[in-house]
């Protein structure tokens, strides 16, 4: 399944095990414009990939079609390009990947790892636990499909920034893989696509830290290689409150690219020198790549935006 990996290895011979060349990605959903929180993940994943001599890809997660706004994918790609953040390969659109998701679902079904669930959100109770349909659906179709795992299962991994993470399946609950309306769930699509694109390193926002255990269970069930994870601390507004996504998206769109990039380097704890505000986009990125010190993010749970100057 890792078709994209082998042709990027440099200097390998036919007999040697191909070197695991770093492949990172940024995977925005076109349900809103790029804001300073999403930009943190974009720049963090880009700098980490480049610092490791790796490739960096953009994937448009446009599966949740009712929530996707027309023209937004183009807007996101354009905003990224203005900041010098361009995908090394043509962006992958999840809306073009349905056959691959169906194939993965069929594999999980054949392994007995899925079950139909007819619960509405309120019947399923808090969270997404679907345990009461495990032996048979408690109501009529249409059914969602959930992933089945043993309750005793503990999923553990070491995150490069957040450290050791451990979660018990009984607390996680069985995630939905295909919704009642037929839409493929993010948890399945992300795992299938990270494998397809040969992603070795996932750098993304810590809002997805809790989803990682579900994704690792799926990676295991689909017998895929396990990527490294690095979840960035949550970016808060200057006064410590939650970011206003629309306000911060306007700021990303309206400010000069150098300001946006150097501010984001500051939030990422990289301490860029003030003269970088007068540098070009490519000079700023080159500085960021050369000076990237991801260990400065280790153990932090939040980052704070700059206040008004
Ligand atoms: N599409 C997801 C989001 O925008 C990110 C997926 C990921 O990085 O794994 O929240
Ligand atoms: Zn159910």
Coordinates of C-alpha atoms and ligand atoms in Angstrom, one line a residue:
X1 CA 0.0 0.0 0.0
X2 CA 3.0 2.3 0.5
X3 CA 3.4 3.0 -3.2
X4 CA 4.7 6.5 -2.7
X5 CA 7.6 5.7 -0.4
X6 CA 10.1 3.8 -2.5
X7 CA 10.7 6.4 -5.2
X8 CA 11.6 9.1 -2.8
X9 CA 14.5 7.2 -1.2
X10 CA 17.8 8.7 -2.2
X11 CA 20.9 6.7 -2.8
X12 CA 19.4 3.3 -2.0
X13 CA 20.5 0.2 -3.9
X14 CA 18.2 -2.4 -5.2
X15 CA 19.2 -4.9 -2.5
X16 CA 19.3 -2.5 0.5
X17 CA 16.2 -1.9 2.6
X18 CA 15.0 1.5 1.4
X19 CA 15.8 4.2 3.8
X20 CA 12.6 5.5 5.6
X21 CA 12.6 9.0 4.1
X22 CA 10.7 11.4 6.2
X23 CA 7.3 12.2 4.7
X24 CA 5.1 14.7 6.5
X25 CA 1.7 16.3 5.7
X26 CA -0.8 19.0 6.5
X27 CA -4.4 17.9 6.1
X28 CA -6.9 20.8 6.3
X29 CA -10.6 20.3 6.1
X30 CA -12.3 22.8 3.8
X31 CA -14.9 23.7 6.4
X32 CA -13.3 27.1 7.3
X33 CA -10.5 29.4 6.2
X34 CA -7.0 28.9 7.4
X35 CA -6.6 30.6 10.8
X36 CA -3.6 31.0 13.1
X37 CA -4.3 27.7 14.8
X38 CA -4.4 25.7 11.6
X39 CA -1.4 27.7 10.4
X40 CA 0.6 26.6 13.4
X41 CA 0.0 22.9 12.3
X42 CA 0.9 23.8 8.7
X43 CA 4.2 25.5 9.5
X44 CA 5.1 23.1 12.3
X45 CA 4.6 20.1 10.0
X46 CA 6.5 21.8 7.2
X47 CA 9.5 22.9 9.2
X48 CA 9.8 19.5 10.9
X49 CA 9.7 17.7 7.5
X50 CA 12.2 20.1 5.9
X51 CA 14.5 20.1 8.9
X52 CA 14.7 16.3 8.5
X53 CA 15.3 16.5 4.8
X54 CA 11.8 15.2 4.2
X55 CA 8.9 15.7 1.8
X56 CA 5.9 17.7 2.8
X57 CA 2.4 17.0 1.3
X58 CA -1.0 18.7 1.5
X59 CA -4.1 16.6 1.7
X60 CA -7.5 18.2 1.4
X61 CA -9.9 16.4 3.8
X62 CA -13.1 17.1 1.9
X63 CA -15.0 14.0 2.9
X64 CA -17.6 15.6 5.2
X65 CA -19.3 17.0 2.1
X66 CA -22.2 18.7 3.8
X67 CA -19.8 20.9 5.8
X68 CA -17.4 21.7 3.0
X69 CA -17.8 25.2 1.6
X70 CA -17.3 25.6 -2.1
X71 CA -14.1 27.3 -3.1
X72 CA -12.6 26.9 0.3
X73 CA -10.0 24.2 -0.7
X74 CA -8.7 26.6 -3.3
X75 CA -8.6 29.5 -0.8
X76 CA -6.7 27.4 1.7
X77 CA -4.1 26.3 -1.0
X78 CA -3.7 29.9 -2.1
X79 CA -3.2 31.2 1.5
X80 CA -0.6 28.5 2.0
X81 CA 1.2 29.3 -1.3
X82 CA 1.3 33.0 -0.4
X83 CA 3.3 31.8 2.7
X84 CA 5.6 29.7 0.6
X85 CA 4.0 26.5 1.8
X86 CA 3.5 24.3 -1.3
X87 CA 2.9 20.6 -1.5
X88 CA 5.8 18.6 -3.0
X89 CA 3.2 16.4 -4.8
X90 CA -0.2 17.3 -6.2
X91 CA -2.6 17.7 -3.2
X92 CA -4.6 14.6 -2.5
X93 CA -8.4 15.2 -2.2
X94 CA -10.2 12.7 0.0
X95 CA -13.3 13.1 -2.2
X96 CA -11.4 11.1 -4.8
X97 CA -10.5 8.2 -2.5
X98 CA -13.8 6.5 -1.9
X99 CA -12.8 3.2 -3.5
X100 CA -9.8 2.9 -1.1
X101 CA -12.0 3.6 1.9
X102 CA -14.5 0.9 0.8
X103 CA -11.7 -1.6 0.3
X104 CA -10.3 -0.9 3.8
X105 CA -13.9 -1.3 5.3
X106 CA -14.3 -4.6 3.4
X107 CA -11.1 -5.8 4.9
X108 CA -12.1 -4.9 8.4
X109 CA -15.5 -6.4 7.9
X110 CA -14.0 -9.7 6.6
X111 CA -11.8 -9.8 9.8
X112 CA -14.9 -9.4 11.9
X113 CA -13.8 -6.1 13.3
X114 CA -16.9 -4.1 12.5
X115 CA -20.5 -4.2 13.6
X116 CA -23.6 -2.4 12.5
X117 CA -25.0 0.2 14.9
X118 CA -28.4 1.9 14.6
X119 CA -28.1 4.2 17.6
X120 CA -28.9 7.8 17.3
X121 CA -26.6 10.2 19.0
X122 CA -28.8 10.3 22.1
X123 CA -29.2 6.5 22.3
X124 CA -25.5 6.0 22.1
X125 CA -25.0 8.2 25.2
X126 CA -22.2 10.6 25.9
X127 CA -19.2 10.4 23.6
X128 CA -19.4 7.9 20.7
X129 CA -19.5 4.7 22.7
X130 CA -21.6 2.2 20.7
X131 CA -21.2 -0.9 22.8
X132 CA -24.8 -1.8 23.1
X133 CA -25.1 -2.8 19.4
X134 CA -22.0 -5.1 19.6
X135 CA -24.0 -8.4 19.5
X136 CA -26.9 -7.1 17.3
X137 CA -28.2 -3.7 16.2
X138 CA -30.7 -2.4 18.7
X139 CA -32.9 -0.8 16.0
X140 CA -33.8 -0.7 12.3
X141 CA -31.5 0.4 9.4
X142 CA -29.8 2.5 8.2
X143 CA -26.8 1.3 10.1
X144 CA -23.5 3.0 11.0
X145 CA -20.4 0.7 11.1
X146 CA -18.3 0.8 14.2
X147 CA -14.8 -0.7 14.9
X148 CA -14.9 -3.6 17.4
X149 CA -12.0 -4.1 19.9
X150 CA -11.7 -5.8 23.2
X151 CA -12.6 -3.6 26.1
X152 CA -9.4 -4.7 27.9
X153 CA -7.3 -3.2 25.2
X154 CA -4.9 -0.4 26.2
X155 CA -3.5 1.8 23.4
X156 CA -0.2 3.4 24.3
X157 CA 2.2 5.5 22.3
X158 CA 4.9 8.1 22.9
X159 CA 4.1 11.5 21.4
X160 CA 7.2 13.6 20.5
X161 CA 5.7 16.6 22.2
X162 CA 3.1 15.4 24.6
X163 CA 5.0 12.3 25.9
X164 CA 3.6 9.0 26.9
X165 CA -0.1 8.6 26.1
X166 CA -2.2 5.6 27.3
X167 CA -5.8 5.0 26.8
X168 CA -8.2 2.2 27.7
X169 CA -10.5 1.1 25.0
X170 CA -13.4 0.9 27.4
X171 CA -13.1 4.6 27.9
X172 CA -12.5 5.4 24.2
X173 CA -15.5 3.5 22.9
X174 CA -15.9 1.9 19.5
X175 CA -15.5 4.7 16.8
X176 CA -17.8 5.0 13.8
X177 CA -16.1 4.1 10.6
X178 CA -19.0 4.7 8.3
X179 CA -21.9 6.9 9.3
X180 CA -25.6 6.0 9.0
X181 CA -25.8 8.4 6.0
X182 CA -23.0 6.5 4.3
X183 CA -20.2 9.1 4.8
X184 CA -16.8 7.6 5.7
X185 CA -15.6 8.8 9.0
X186 CA -12.5 10.9 9.4
X187 CA -10.8 8.2 11.6
X188 CA -10.8 5.7 8.8
X189 CA -10.0 8.0 6.0
X190 CA -7.0 9.6 7.7
X191 CA -5.4 6.2 8.4
X192 CA -6.0 4.9 4.9
X193 CA -4.6 8.1 3.3
X194 CA -1.6 8.4 5.6
X195 CA -0.6 4.9 4.6
X196 CA -1.3 5.5 0.9
X197 CA 0.9 8.6 1.0
X198 CA 3.6 6.9 2.9
X199 CA 3.5 9.3 5.8
X200 CA 6.2 8.6 8.4
X201 CA 5.6 11.6 10.6
X202 CA 2.4 13.3 11.7
X203 CA 2.7 16.8 13.2
X204 CA -0.8 18.3 13.9
X205 CA -2.8 20.0 16.6
X206 CA -3.4 18.5 20.0
X207 CA -7.2 18.6 19.3
X208 CA -6.4 15.3 17.6
X209 CA -4.4 13.8 20.4
X210 CA -7.4 11.8 21.7
X211 CA -8.2 10.5 18.2
X212 CA -4.8 8.9 17.9
X213 CA -5.6 5.8 19.9
X214 CA -8.5 5.0 17.5
X215 CA -6.2 5.6 14.6
X216 CA -3.5 3.3 16.0
X217 CA -6.1 0.6 16.5
X218 CA -7.1 0.9 12.9
X219 CA -3.4 1.0 11.7
X220 CA -2.9 -2.2 13.6
X221 CA -6.1 -3.8 12.2
X222 CA -5.0 -2.8 8.6
X223 CA -1.5 -4.0 9.3
X224 CA 0.1 -0.7 8.3
X225 CA 3.4 0.8 9.5
X226 CA 3.0 3.0 12.5
X227 CA 3.9 6.7 12.0
X228 CA 5.6 8.9 14.6
X229 CA 3.3 11.5 16.2
X230 CA 3.9 15.0 17.4
X231 CA 0.9 16.9 18.6
X232 CA 1.4 20.7 18.9
X233 CA 0.2 22.5 21.9
X234 CA -3.1 24.3 21.6
X235 CA -2.9 28.0 20.5
X236 CA -4.9 30.4 22.6
X237 CA -5.7 34.1 22.0
X238 CA -3.5 36.7 23.7
X239 CA -5.8 37.0 26.7
X240 CA -5.7 33.2 27.2
X241 CA -9.2 32.6 25.8
X242 CA -10.1 30.2 23.0
X243 CA -9.1 31.5 19.5
X244 CA -11.9 33.2 17.5
X245 CA -11.4 31.3 14.3
X246 CA -13.1 33.9 12.1
X247 CA -11.1 36.8 13.6
X248 CA -7.8 34.9 13.4
X249 CA -8.6 33.8 9.8
X250 CA -9.1 37.4 8.8
X251 CA -5.7 38.2 10.4
X252 CA -3.9 35.4 8.4
X253 CA -5.5 36.7 5.2
X254 CA -4.9 40.4 5.7
X255 CA -1.4 40.6 7.3
X256 CA 1.8 40.6 5.2
X257 CA 3.1 37.0 4.8
X258 CA 6.3 37.9 6.7
X259 CA 4.3 39.0 9.7
X260 CA 2.2 35.8 9.7
X261 CA 5.2 33.6 9.3
X262 CA 7.4 35.3 11.9
X263 CA 4.5 35.5 14.4
X264 CA 3.8 31.8 13.9
X265 CA 7.5 31.0 14.5
X266 CA 7.2 32.9 17.7
X267 CA 4.2 30.9 18.8
X268 CA 6.1 27.8 18.0
X269 CA 8.8 28.9 20.6
X270 CA 11.5 29.3 17.9
X271 CA 12.5 32.9 19.0
X272 CA 13.0 34.3 15.6
X273 CA 15.1 37.6 15.5
X274 CA 13.1 40.8 14.9
X275 CA 14.9 41.6 11.7
X276 CA 13.2 38.5 10.2
X277 CA 10.0 40.6 9.9
X278 CA 11.8 42.4 7.0
X279 CA 13.0 39.3 5.2
X280 CA 11.4 37.5 2.3
X281 CA 9.1 34.5 2.6
X282 CA 11.8 32.1 1.4
X283 CA 14.4 33.7 3.8
X284 CA 12.0 33.3 6.7
X285 CA 11.3 29.6 5.8
X286 CA 15.1 28.9 5.4
X287 CA 15.7 30.4 8.8
X288 CA 12.9 28.4 10.3
X289 CA 14.2 25.1 8.8
X290 CA 17.8 25.7 9.9
X291 CA 16.9 26.7 13.4
X292 CA 14.0 24.3 14.0
X293 CA 14.1 23.2 17.6
X294 CA 11.0 21.0 18.2
X295 CA 12.2 20.1 21.7
X296 CA 11.1 23.6 22.7
X297 CA 7.5 22.4 22.4
X298 CA 7.9 19.3 24.5
X299 CA 5.7 19.2 27.6
X300 CA 3.7 22.4 26.7
X301 CA 0.0 22.1 26.6
X302 CA -0.8 25.6 25.4
X303 CA 0.8 28.4 23.4
X304 CA -0.4 32.0 23.4
X305 CA -0.8 34.5 20.5
X306 CA 0.8 37.9 20.7
X307 CA -1.3 40.7 22.0
X308 CA -1.8 43.9 20.0
X309 CA 1.5 45.7 19.6
Ligands
LIG1 N1 -8.6 17.4 8.7 C1 -8.3 17.4 10.1 C2 -8.6 18.8 10.7 O1 -8.6 19.8 9.9 C3 -6.8 17.1 10.5 C4 -6.5 15.7 10.2 C5 -5.1 15.3 10.7 O2 -4.1 16.2 10.7 O3 -4.9 14.2 11.0 O4 -8.8 18.9 11.9
LIG2 ZN1 -25.7 1.2 18.6

